[in-house]
mmCIF file of C-alpha atoms in Angstrom:
data_model
loop_
_atom_site.group_PDB
_atom_site.id
_atom_site.type_symbol
_atom_site.label_atom_id
_atom_site.label_comp_id
_atom_site.label_asym_id
_atom_site.label_seq_id
_atom_site.Cartn_x
_atom_site.Cartn_y
_atom_site.Cartn_z
ATOM 1 C CA MET A 1 29.498 -25.694 -65.432
ATOM 2 C CA ALA A 2 31.862 -23.734 -63.224
ATOM 3 C CA LYS A 3 32.015 -24.597 -59.546
ATOM 4 C CA ARG A 4 30.744 -21.982 -57.163
ATOM 5 C CA PRO A 5 33.622 -20.615 -55.078
ATOM 6 C CA PRO A 6 33.197 -21.137 -51.347
ATOM 7 C CA SER A 7 32.117 -18.085 -49.408
ATOM 8 C CA PRO A 8 34.418 -16.857 -46.649
ATOM 9 C CA SER A 9 31.716 -17.432 -44.067
ATOM 10 C CA SER A 10 31.298 -21.088 -45.034
ATOM 11 C CA SER A 11 34.968 -22.069 -45.046
ATOM 12 C CA GLY A 12 36.107 -24.627 -42.514
ATOM 13 C CA THR A 13 38.232 -23.765 -39.507
ATOM 14 C CA LEU A 14 41.018 -25.572 -37.743
ATOM 15 C CA ILE A 15 41.369 -25.204 -33.986
ATOM 16 C CA LYS A 16 44.664 -26.053 -32.302
ATOM 17 C CA ARG A 17 45.124 -26.125 -28.551
ATOM 18 C CA ALA A 18 48.454 -25.495 -26.907
ATOM 19 C CA ARG A 19 49.655 -24.731 -23.410
ATOM 20 C CA SER A 20 51.210 -21.293 -23.188
ATOM 21 C CA ASN A 21 54.564 -20.479 -21.656
ATOM 22 C CA SER A 22 53.051 -18.342 -18.914
ATOM 23 C CA PRO A 23 54.821 -18.561 -15.545
ATOM 24 C CA ASP A 24 51.871 -20.180 -13.829
ATOM 25 C CA GLY A 25 51.314 -22.636 -16.686
ATOM 26 C CA GLN A 26 47.571 -22.211 -16.279
ATOM 27 C CA THR A 27 46.726 -20.330 -19.475
ATOM 28 C CA GLN A 28 45.804 -22.269 -22.597
ATOM 29 C CA GLN A 29 45.866 -20.705 -26.072
ATOM 30 C CA LEU A 30 43.263 -21.501 -28.717
ATOM 31 C CA VAL A 31 44.602 -20.834 -32.223
ATOM 32 C CA ILE A 32 41.748 -20.541 -34.729
ATOM 33 C CA SER A 33 42.935 -20.396 -38.342
ATOM 34 C CA SER A 34 40.731 -20.430 -41.442
ATOM 35 C CA SER A 35 41.387 -22.665 -44.441
ATOM 36 C CA ASN A 36 41.901 -19.748 -46.865
ATOM 37 C CA ASN A 37 45.129 -18.584 -45.191
ATOM 38 C CA GLU A 38 43.536 -15.660 -43.427
ATOM 39 C CA ARG A 39 45.118 -14.463 -40.259
ATOM 40 C CA GLY A 40 44.315 -16.677 -37.277
ATOM 41 C CA ILE A 41 42.678 -15.608 -34.060
ATOM 42 C CA VAL A 42 44.467 -16.411 -30.817
ATOM 43 C CA ARG A 43 42.461 -16.537 -27.614
ATOM 44 C CA SER A 44 43.766 -17.321 -24.159
ATOM 45 C CA ILE A 45 41.667 -19.296 -21.694
ATOM 46 C CA LYS A 46 42.468 -19.225 -18.010
ATOM 47 C CA ARG A 47 42.874 -22.754 -16.694
ATOM 48 C CA THR A 48 41.718 -23.514 -13.142
ATOM 49 C CA SER A 49 43.295 -26.910 -12.431
ATOM 50 C CA SER A 50 46.330 -29.104 -13.081
ATOM 51 C CA LEU A 51 44.485 -31.401 -15.486
ATOM 52 C CA GLU A 52 46.041 -31.918 -18.909
ATOM 53 C CA ALA A 53 42.913 -30.524 -20.592
ATOM 54 C CA PRO A 54 39.658 -28.901 -19.406
ATOM 55 C CA ILE A 55 37.858 -32.215 -20.039
ATOM 56 C CA VAL A 56 39.500 -35.649 -19.745
ATOM 57 C CA SER A 57 37.780 -38.917 -20.660
ATOM 58 C CA LEU A 58 38.591 -42.112 -18.768
ATOM 59 C CA SER A 59 37.386 -45.174 -20.656
ATOM 60 C CA GLY A 60 38.238 -48.723 -21.670
ATOM 61 C CA ALA A 61 38.396 -50.420 -18.275
ATOM 62 C CA HIS A 62 34.744 -51.416 -17.896
ATOM 63 C CA SER A 63 32.327 -53.317 -20.122
ATOM 64 C CA ALA A 64 29.174 -52.343 -18.213
ATOM 65 C CA GLU A 65 27.712 -49.342 -16.420
ATOM 66 C CA ILE A 66 29.745 -47.544 -13.764
ATOM 67 C CA LEU A 67 27.780 -47.432 -10.516
ATOM 68 C CA SER A 68 30.118 -45.376 -8.333
ATOM 69 C CA CYS A 69 33.340 -43.362 -8.756
ATOM 70 C CA ARG A 70 35.379 -41.417 -6.230
ATOM 71 C CA PHE A 71 38.655 -39.587 -5.666
ATOM 72 C CA ASP A 72 40.859 -40.949 -2.900
ATOM 73 C CA PRO A 73 41.387 -38.640 0.135
ATOM 74 C CA SER A 74 44.545 -37.147 -1.448
ATOM 75 C CA GLY A 75 42.905 -36.478 -4.820
ATOM 76 C CA GLN A 76 45.753 -38.185 -6.688
ATOM 77 C CA ASN A 77 43.842 -41.354 -7.554
ATOM 78 C CA ILE A 78 40.383 -42.341 -8.770
ATOM 79 C CA ALA A 79 38.492 -45.609 -8.363
ATOM 80 C CA ALA A 80 35.305 -46.794 -10.053
ATOM 81 C CA CYS A 81 33.104 -49.851 -9.577
ATOM 82 C CA SER A 82 30.907 -51.396 -12.213
ATOM 83 C CA ALA A 83 28.125 -53.850 -12.960
ATOM 84 C CA ASP A 84 30.795 -55.971 -14.689
ATOM 85 C CA ARG A 85 32.010 -56.950 -11.165
ATOM 86 C CA SER A 86 35.307 -55.099 -11.481
ATOM 87 C CA LEU A 87 37.007 -52.208 -9.691
ATOM 88 C CA SER A 88 39.320 -49.910 -11.662
ATOM 89 C CA PHE A 89 42.050 -47.522 -10.482
ATOM 90 C CA TRP A 90 43.192 -44.403 -12.346
ATOM 91 C CA LYS A 91 45.652 -41.540 -11.963
ATOM 92 C CA THR A 92 43.938 -38.153 -11.673
ATOM 93 C CA TYR A 93 46.740 -36.249 -13.364
ATOM 94 C CA PRO A 94 48.671 -36.872 -16.611
ATOM 95 C CA PRO A 95 49.059 -39.369 -18.086
ATOM 96 C CA ASN A 96 45.704 -40.470 -16.508
ATOM 97 C CA VAL A 97 46.580 -44.144 -16.768
ATOM 98 C CA ASN A 98 44.373 -47.023 -15.688
ATOM 99 C CA TYR A 99 46.997 -48.577 -13.423
ATOM 100 C CA GLY A 100 44.885 -51.277 -11.775
ATOM 101 C CA LEU A 101 41.858 -53.471 -12.416
ATOM 102 C CA LEU A 102 40.437 -55.926 -9.884
ATOM 103 C CA GLN A 103 38.229 -58.270 -11.895
ATOM 104 C CA SER A 104 35.467 -60.536 -10.609
ATOM 105 C CA ILE A 105 36.260 -59.845 -6.972
ATOM 106 C CA HIS A 106 32.528 -60.237 -6.294
ATOM 107 C CA LYS A 107 30.080 -62.760 -7.744
ATOM 108 C CA ALA A 108 27.606 -60.010 -8.694
ATOM 109 C CA PRO A 109 27.705 -56.289 -9.642
ATOM 110 C CA ILE A 110 29.677 -54.034 -7.271
ATOM 111 C CA LEU A 111 27.143 -51.425 -6.190
ATOM 112 C CA ASP A 112 29.242 -49.099 -4.043
ATOM 113 C CA PHE A 113 32.705 -48.622 -2.526
ATOM 114 C CA GLN A 114 34.703 -46.326 -0.250
ATOM 115 C CA TRP A 115 38.408 -45.588 0.184
ATOM 116 C CA SER A 116 39.624 -46.319 3.716
ATOM 117 C CA LEU A 117 40.552 -43.271 5.817
ATOM 118 C CA LEU A 118 43.179 -45.111 7.889
ATOM 119 C CA HIS A 119 44.467 -48.075 5.898
ATOM 120 C CA PRO A 120 45.697 -48.790 2.335
ATOM 121 C CA LEU A 121 42.365 -50.546 1.770
ATOM 122 C CA ILE A 122 39.245 -50.104 -0.313
ATOM 123 C CA TYR A 123 35.833 -51.363 0.823
ATOM 124 C CA THR A 124 33.317 -52.744 -1.695
ATOM 125 C CA VAL A 125 29.747 -54.033 -1.385
ATOM 126 C CA SER A 126 27.808 -56.064 -3.898
ATOM 127 C CA ALA A 127 24.571 -57.716 -4.911
ATOM 128 C CA ASP A 128 26.181 -60.981 -3.733
ATOM 129 C CA HIS A 129 25.462 -59.905 -0.093
ATOM 130 C CA THR A 130 29.160 -59.483 0.813
ATOM 131 C CA LEU A 131 31.475 -56.744 2.059
ATOM 132 C CA LEU A 132 35.066 -57.030 0.795
ATOM 133 C CA MET A 133 38.215 -55.283 1.960
ATOM 134 C CA SER A 134 41.012 -55.189 -0.629
ATOM 135 C CA ASP A 135 44.595 -53.915 -0.404
ATOM 136 C CA VAL A 136 45.029 -51.054 -2.902
ATOM 137 C CA THR A 137 48.795 -51.588 -3.167
ATOM 138 C CA THR A 138 48.760 -55.316 -3.963
ATOM 139 C CA GLY A 139 45.191 -55.860 -5.168
ATOM 140 C CA GLU A 140 44.808 -58.790 -2.771
ATOM 141 C CA ARG A 141 41.617 -59.471 -0.846
ATOM 142 C CA VAL A 142 42.185 -58.912 2.863
ATOM 143 C CA ARG A 143 38.774 -59.741 4.329
ATOM 144 C CA LYS A 144 35.450 -61.063 3.090
ATOM 145 C CA ILE A 145 32.309 -60.718 5.207
ATOM 146 C CA ARG A 146 28.910 -62.107 4.354
ATOM 147 C CA ALA A 147 27.342 -58.968 5.740
ATOM 148 C CA HIS A 148 23.640 -59.232 4.856
ATOM 149 C CA ARG A 149 20.877 -61.567 3.705
ATOM 150 C CA GLY A 150 20.070 -59.346 0.719
ATOM 151 C CA ILE A 151 21.613 -57.070 -1.888
ATOM 152 C CA ILE A 152 23.921 -54.469 -0.295
ATOM 153 C CA ASN A 153 23.225 -51.126 -1.944
ATOM 154 C CA THR A 154 25.428 -48.727 -0.036
ATOM 155 C CA LEU A 155 28.204 -48.192 2.492
ATOM 156 C CA ASP A 156 30.024 -45.381 4.279
ATOM 157 C CA ARG A 157 33.001 -45.208 6.655
ATOM 158 C CA THR A 158 34.095 -42.981 9.519
ATOM 159 C CA ILE A 159 36.705 -42.813 12.252
ATOM 160 C CA ALA A 160 35.168 -43.426 15.668
ATOM 161 C CA GLY A 161 35.761 -40.401 17.880
ATOM 162 C CA GLY A 162 38.832 -40.790 20.098
ATOM 163 C CA ALA A 163 39.173 -44.528 19.497
ATOM 164 C CA GLY A 164 41.129 -44.367 16.243
ATOM 165 C CA VAL A 165 39.025 -47.193 14.836
ATOM 166 C CA GLU A 166 37.431 -47.107 11.408
ATOM 167 C CA LEU A 167 33.765 -48.089 11.304
ATOM 168 C CA ILE A 168 31.825 -49.125 8.202
ATOM 169 C CA ALA A 169 28.045 -48.869 7.818
ATOM 170 C CA THR A 170 26.325 -51.056 5.202
ATOM 171 C CA GLY A 171 22.692 -50.859 4.060
ATOM 172 C CA SER A 172 20.816 -53.658 2.360
ATOM 173 C CA ASP A 173 17.583 -54.759 0.728
ATOM 174 C CA ASP A 174 17.081 -57.000 3.768
ATOM 175 C CA GLY A 175 15.937 -53.875 5.664
ATOM 176 C CA THR A 176 18.927 -53.604 7.986
ATOM 177 C CA VAL A 177 21.939 -51.372 8.542
ATOM 178 C CA ARG A 178 24.967 -53.035 10.073
ATOM 179 C CA ILE A 179 28.118 -51.513 11.531
ATOM 180 C CA TRP A 180 31.483 -53.230 11.022
ATOM 181 C CA GLU A 181 35.018 -52.626 12.223
ATOM 182 C CA GLY A 182 37.340 -51.696 9.367
ATOM 183 C CA GLY A 183 40.967 -52.627 8.789
ATOM 184 C CA ASP A 184 42.499 -56.007 8.127
ATOM 185 C CA GLU A 185 42.195 -57.221 11.726
ATOM 186 C CA GLY A 186 38.628 -56.167 12.550
ATOM 187 C CA LYS A 187 36.058 -58.463 14.101
ATOM 188 C CA LYS A 188 34.045 -60.685 11.784
ATOM 189 C CA ASP A 189 30.804 -60.007 13.658
ATOM 190 C CA CYS A 190 29.039 -56.667 13.298
ATOM 191 C CA VAL A 191 29.434 -54.045 16.014
ATOM 192 C CA ALA A 192 25.772 -52.993 15.818
ATOM 193 C CA ALA A 193 22.659 -53.678 13.722
ATOM 194 C CA PHE A 194 19.571 -51.539 13.103
ATOM 195 C CA GLU A 195 16.260 -52.887 11.776
ATOM 196 C CA VAL A 196 14.811 -50.271 9.439
ATOM 197 C CA GLY A 197 11.909 -52.414 8.282
ATOM 198 C CA CYS A 198 12.229 -51.773 4.531
ATOM 199 C CA PRO A 199 15.018 -51.878 1.909
ATOM 200 C CA VAL A 200 17.856 -49.430 2.593
ATOM 201 C CA THR A 201 19.163 -47.375 -0.340
ATOM 202 C CA ALA A 202 21.649 -44.988 1.319
ATOM 203 C CA VAL A 203 23.759 -44.592 4.467
ATOM 204 C CA CYS A 204 25.898 -41.713 5.714
ATOM 205 C CA TRP A 205 27.831 -41.098 8.950
ATOM 206 C CA SER A 206 27.539 -37.903 10.957
ATOM 207 C CA ALA A 207 30.688 -35.806 11.316
ATOM 208 C CA ASP A 208 31.436 -37.105 14.822
ATOM 209 C CA GLY A 209 30.737 -40.749 13.929
ATOM 210 C CA ALA A 210 28.067 -40.992 16.641
ATOM 211 C CA SER A 211 25.041 -41.193 14.330
ATOM 212 C CA VAL A 212 24.111 -42.873 11.052
ATOM 213 C CA TYR A 213 21.690 -41.374 8.519
ATOM 214 C CA VAL A 214 19.736 -43.995 6.589
ATOM 215 C CA GLY A 215 17.680 -43.484 3.431
ATOM 216 C CA ALA A 216 15.045 -46.135 2.815
ATOM 217 C CA LEU A 217 12.180 -47.218 0.598
ATOM 218 C CA ASP A 218 9.634 -45.534 2.914
ATOM 219 C CA ASN A 219 10.860 -42.116 1.617
ATOM 220 C CA GLU A 220 12.228 -41.210 5.057
ATOM 221 C CA ILE A 221 15.761 -40.558 6.277
ATOM 222 C CA HIS A 222 16.148 -42.351 9.604
ATOM 223 C CA VAL A 223 18.686 -41.155 12.174
ATOM 224 C CA TYR A 224 20.220 -43.825 14.431
ATOM 225 C CA ASP A 225 22.373 -43.152 17.483
ATOM 226 C CA LEU A 226 25.230 -45.629 17.755
ATOM 227 C CA ARG A 227 25.569 -45.225 21.527
ATOM 228 C CA LYS A 228 21.854 -45.642 22.233
ATOM 229 C CA GLN A 229 21.543 -48.391 19.598
ATOM 230 C CA ALA A 230 18.204 -46.875 18.583
ATOM 231 C CA GLN A 231 16.503 -44.511 16.147
ATOM 232 C CA VAL A 232 16.360 -40.974 17.516
ATOM 233 C CA SER A 233 14.631 -39.023 14.719
ATOM 234 C CA THR A 234 13.703 -38.872 11.018
ATOM 235 C CA LEU A 235 14.094 -36.335 8.225
ATOM 236 C CA GLY A 236 11.119 -35.891 5.895
ATOM 237 C CA GLY A 237 10.388 -33.985 2.711
ATOM 238 C CA HIS A 238 10.828 -36.621 0.013
ATOM 239 C CA THR A 239 7.875 -37.990 -1.931
ATOM 240 C CA ASP A 240 9.921 -40.892 -3.267
ATOM 241 C CA THR A 241 12.917 -42.986 -2.245
ATOM 242 C CA PRO A 242 16.238 -41.189 -1.469
ATOM 243 C CA THR A 243 18.957 -42.517 -3.787
ATOM 244 C CA SER A 244 22.050 -41.401 -1.835
ATOM 245 C CA LEU A 245 23.174 -39.376 1.169
ATOM 246 C CA SER A 246 26.201 -37.086 1.368
ATOM 247 C CA LEU A 247 27.411 -34.998 4.307
ATOM 248 C CA SER A 248 28.677 -31.436 3.776
ATOM 249 C CA PRO A 249 32.366 -30.780 4.598
ATOM 250 C CA ASN A 250 31.394 -28.819 7.730
ATOM 251 C CA GLY A 251 29.011 -31.565 8.886
ATOM 252 C CA SER A 252 25.980 -29.248 9.062
ATOM 253 C CA TYR A 253 23.992 -30.302 6.002
ATOM 254 C CA LEU A 254 22.914 -33.526 4.314
ATOM 255 C CA LEU A 255 22.409 -33.868 0.546
ATOM 256 C CA SER A 256 19.772 -36.355 -0.646
ATOM 257 C CA PRO A 257 18.648 -36.870 -4.266
ATOM 258 C CA SER A 258 15.560 -39.042 -4.804
ATOM 259 C CA PHE A 259 13.536 -40.952 -7.384
ATOM 260 C CA SER A 260 11.153 -37.973 -7.536
ATOM 261 C CA SER A 261 13.911 -35.940 -9.294
ATOM 262 C CA GLN A 262 13.939 -33.622 -6.283
ATOM 263 C CA VAL A 263 17.222 -32.964 -4.470
ATOM 264 C CA ILE A 264 16.909 -31.846 -0.852
ATOM 265 C CA ILE A 265 19.578 -30.308 1.383
ATOM 266 C CA HIS A 266 18.665 -31.004 5.021
ATOM 267 C CA ASP A 267 19.858 -28.839 7.898
ATOM 268 C CA ILE A 268 21.133 -31.304 10.515
ATOM 269 C CA ARG A 269 22.604 -28.810 12.977
ATOM 270 C CA PRO A 270 21.432 -29.318 16.576
ATOM 271 C CA PHE A 271 19.395 -26.087 16.476
ATOM 272 C CA SER A 272 17.997 -25.608 12.981
ATOM 273 C CA PRO A 273 16.064 -22.401 12.165
ATOM 274 C CA SER A 274 13.734 -24.450 9.952
ATOM 275 C CA PRO A 275 11.144 -26.677 11.685
ATOM 276 C CA THR A 276 11.192 -29.049 8.708
ATOM 277 C CA ARG A 277 15.020 -29.016 8.596
ATOM 278 C CA ILE A 278 14.850 -28.464 4.828
ATOM 279 C CA HIS A 279 17.517 -25.928 3.830
ATOM 280 C CA ARG A 280 17.155 -26.092 0.024
ATOM 281 C CA VAL A 281 15.057 -27.959 -2.559
ATOM 282 C CA LEU A 282 16.873 -28.248 -5.897
ATOM 283 C CA THR A 283 15.482 -29.298 -9.271
ATOM 284 C CA GLY A 284 16.953 -29.920 -12.714
ATOM 285 C CA ALA A 285 18.379 -33.455 -12.537
ATOM 286 C CA PRO A 286 15.737 -35.973 -13.701
ATOM 287 C CA ALA A 287 15.985 -39.353 -11.987
ATOM 288 C CA GLY A 288 14.360 -41.199 -14.909
ATOM 289 C CA PHE A 289 12.339 -44.401 -14.796
ATOM 290 C CA GLU A 290 15.211 -46.876 -14.285
ATOM 291 C CA ASN A 291 15.283 -46.450 -10.478
ATOM 292 C CA THR A 292 19.045 -45.930 -10.500
ATOM 293 C CA LEU A 293 20.615 -45.002 -7.155
ATOM 294 C CA LEU A 294 22.117 -41.694 -8.284
ATOM 295 C CA LYS A 295 24.986 -40.521 -6.069
ATOM 296 C CA GLY A 296 25.417 -36.810 -5.314
ATOM 297 C CA ALA A 297 28.393 -34.932 -3.852
ATOM 298 C CA TRP A 298 29.557 -31.716 -2.169
ATOM 299 C CA SER A 299 32.401 -29.547 -3.446
ATOM 300 C CA ARG A 300 35.390 -29.780 -1.136
ATOM 301 C CA ASP A 301 37.972 -27.318 -2.449
ATOM 302 C CA ASP A 302 35.714 -24.428 -1.342
ATOM 303 C CA GLY A 303 34.279 -25.940 1.843
ATOM 304 C CA GLY A 304 30.977 -27.106 0.350
ATOM 305 C CA LYS A 305 29.585 -24.095 -1.504
ATOM 306 C CA ARG A 306 28.283 -26.294 -4.326
ATOM 307 C CA VAL A 307 26.561 -29.647 -4.782
ATOM 308 C CA ALA A 308 26.242 -31.869 -7.844
ATOM 309 C CA VAL A 309 23.933 -34.677 -8.986
ATOM 310 C CA GLY A 310 23.785 -36.528 -12.299
ATOM 311 C CA GLY A 311 20.602 -37.387 -14.141
ATOM 312 C CA ALA A 312 18.866 -39.616 -16.661
ATOM 313 C CA ASP A 313 19.161 -36.799 -19.237
ATOM 314 C CA ARG A 314 22.909 -37.653 -19.440
ATOM 315 C CA MET A 315 23.762 -34.307 -17.814
ATOM 316 C CA VAL A 316 25.345 -33.235 -14.531
ATOM 317 C CA CYS A 317 23.786 -30.402 -12.527
ATOM 318 C CA ILE A 318 25.882 -28.224 -10.209
ATOM 319 C CA TRP A 319 24.040 -25.837 -7.886
ATOM 320 C CA ASP A 320 25.174 -23.006 -5.641
ATOM 321 C CA VAL A 321 24.060 -24.017 -2.138
ATOM 322 C CA GLU A 322 23.505 -20.523 -0.730
ATOM 323 C CA SER A 323 21.300 -19.237 -3.553
ATOM 324 C CA GLY A 324 19.959 -22.561 -4.806
ATOM 325 C CA LYS A 325 20.697 -21.474 -8.389
ATOM 326 C CA LEU A 326 21.810 -23.913 -11.074
ATOM 327 C CA GLN A 327 25.381 -22.965 -12.061
ATOM 328 C CA TYR A 328 26.245 -25.713 -14.544
ATOM 329 C CA LYS A 329 24.412 -28.245 -16.709
ATOM 330 C CA LEU A 330 27.279 -30.327 -18.061
ATOM 331 C CA PRO A 331 26.891 -32.662 -21.078
ATOM 332 C CA GLY A 332 29.308 -35.305 -22.390
ATOM 333 C CA HIS A 333 27.965 -38.714 -21.427
ATOM 334 C CA LYS A 334 25.916 -41.066 -23.600
ATOM 335 C CA GLY A 335 23.977 -42.624 -20.728
ATOM 336 C CA THR A 336 22.526 -41.820 -17.313
ATOM 337 C CA VAL A 337 25.096 -40.139 -15.039
ATOM 338 C CA THR A 338 25.075 -42.441 -12.024
ATOM 339 C CA ALA A 339 27.746 -40.892 -9.773
ATOM 340 C CA VAL A 340 29.636 -37.641 -9.220
ATOM 341 C CA ASP A 341 32.464 -36.553 -6.954
ATOM 342 C CA PHE A 342 34.467 -33.365 -6.397
ATOM 343 C CA HIS A 343 38.240 -33.215 -6.122
ATOM 344 C CA PRO A 344 39.326 -32.458 -2.515
ATOM 345 C CA LYS A 345 41.714 -29.639 -3.476
ATOM 346 C CA GLU A 346 40.899 -28.311 -6.971
ATOM 347 C CA PRO A 347 37.726 -27.259 -8.838
ATOM 348 C CA ILE A 348 37.427 -30.572 -10.686
ATOM 349 C CA ILE A 349 34.326 -32.734 -10.986
ATOM 350 C CA LEU A 350 34.385 -36.474 -11.677
ATOM 351 C CA THR A 351 31.373 -38.164 -13.275
ATOM 352 C CA GLY A 352 30.564 -41.808 -13.991
ATOM 353 C CA SER A 353 27.857 -43.096 -16.296
ATOM 354 C CA LYS A 354 25.914 -46.047 -17.627
ATOM 355 C CA ASP A 355 27.949 -45.598 -20.822
ATOM 356 C CA ALA A 356 30.854 -47.268 -18.900
ATOM 357 C CA THR A 357 33.023 -44.130 -19.011
ATOM 358 C CA MET A 358 34.112 -41.380 -16.632
ATOM 359 C CA LEU A 359 34.786 -37.720 -17.311
ATOM 360 C CA LEU A 360 37.032 -35.301 -15.431
ATOM 361 C CA GLY A 361 35.843 -31.733 -15.885
ATOM 362 C CA GLU A 362 37.432 -28.456 -14.883
ATOM 363 C CA ILE A 363 35.046 -25.816 -13.508
ATOM 364 C CA GLU A 364 35.422 -22.248 -12.317
ATOM 365 C CA PRO A 365 36.485 -21.768 -8.675
ATOM 366 C CA SER A 366 33.833 -20.503 -6.285
ATOM 367 C CA VAL A 367 33.763 -16.758 -5.840
ATOM 368 C CA ALA A 368 34.831 -15.763 -2.328
ATOM 369 C CA VAL A 369 32.152 -13.922 -0.399
#
């Protein structure tokens, strides 16, 4: 019996990717050639960043879920913390090497971290109730503080106005938020402490460092004034626990995903036109049933025109803030996307997942209005 010849439409294709020799180096050619020696099709794709490829996978450093990942303030480096008690360091640009790994620096999963704004330090908090400060150049532990009586879920840092001192806020399951002095020579005792009354899941500093926003198990966002040492207001709207808080680059809005799969952008300007202070309600990123503290982020290369949150559907949603429309629904991970961050200078999004990997993705720049 003679074999049926393959039809032209069913023949396989080979796709080769190569950087073009264009002056700006930002155009990539896709060469699509068929297996039956037909003439290939060449398409040029406009690149929008300095990444080696439109999508870059960072894997191999962690053996358990990634709980937080962030660019450093310069955008040249990336760090990620994991349930395997380690903290990894990566180069953003080629060759994207994993140049550092701090293993077992805590006795329990590292739940959150922040790059220092003033010092070559990185701050980490853990389920072992401690706050650690590590030197990013040597990998050595600089300070260890037993900060809370319960699991520490979150932290944020700011520079105190005029004083040139870095302050760290930590939130814990023990129902308190505590303020610490950063740096390697800070005091061992906390600068201030606020009793929220229920487990704290998220903290975020105001732009001037005078107030702390606190998300808690009571579905409220509490606002504490550092000078008055007291709560001054609350932000409502959530029907379930906020999972993270993120301040817009201009300091006017607050992003808060929640366990209800609803993402709210709060207007925190002194005189808000909305009596509820709710600027946008965004949907599309399911929180799932695992009660994971999903971390959202604002775009920074365009001044905060977009926000992003990962979900239990293994996707990342990116919305336009002004219109509230969903711009991207990005696949690629094999587990819940736990954390996202935007590059400070280029249209690049970083995502971390329960599959123990990170992805760097290139997106289109925001259209100028």
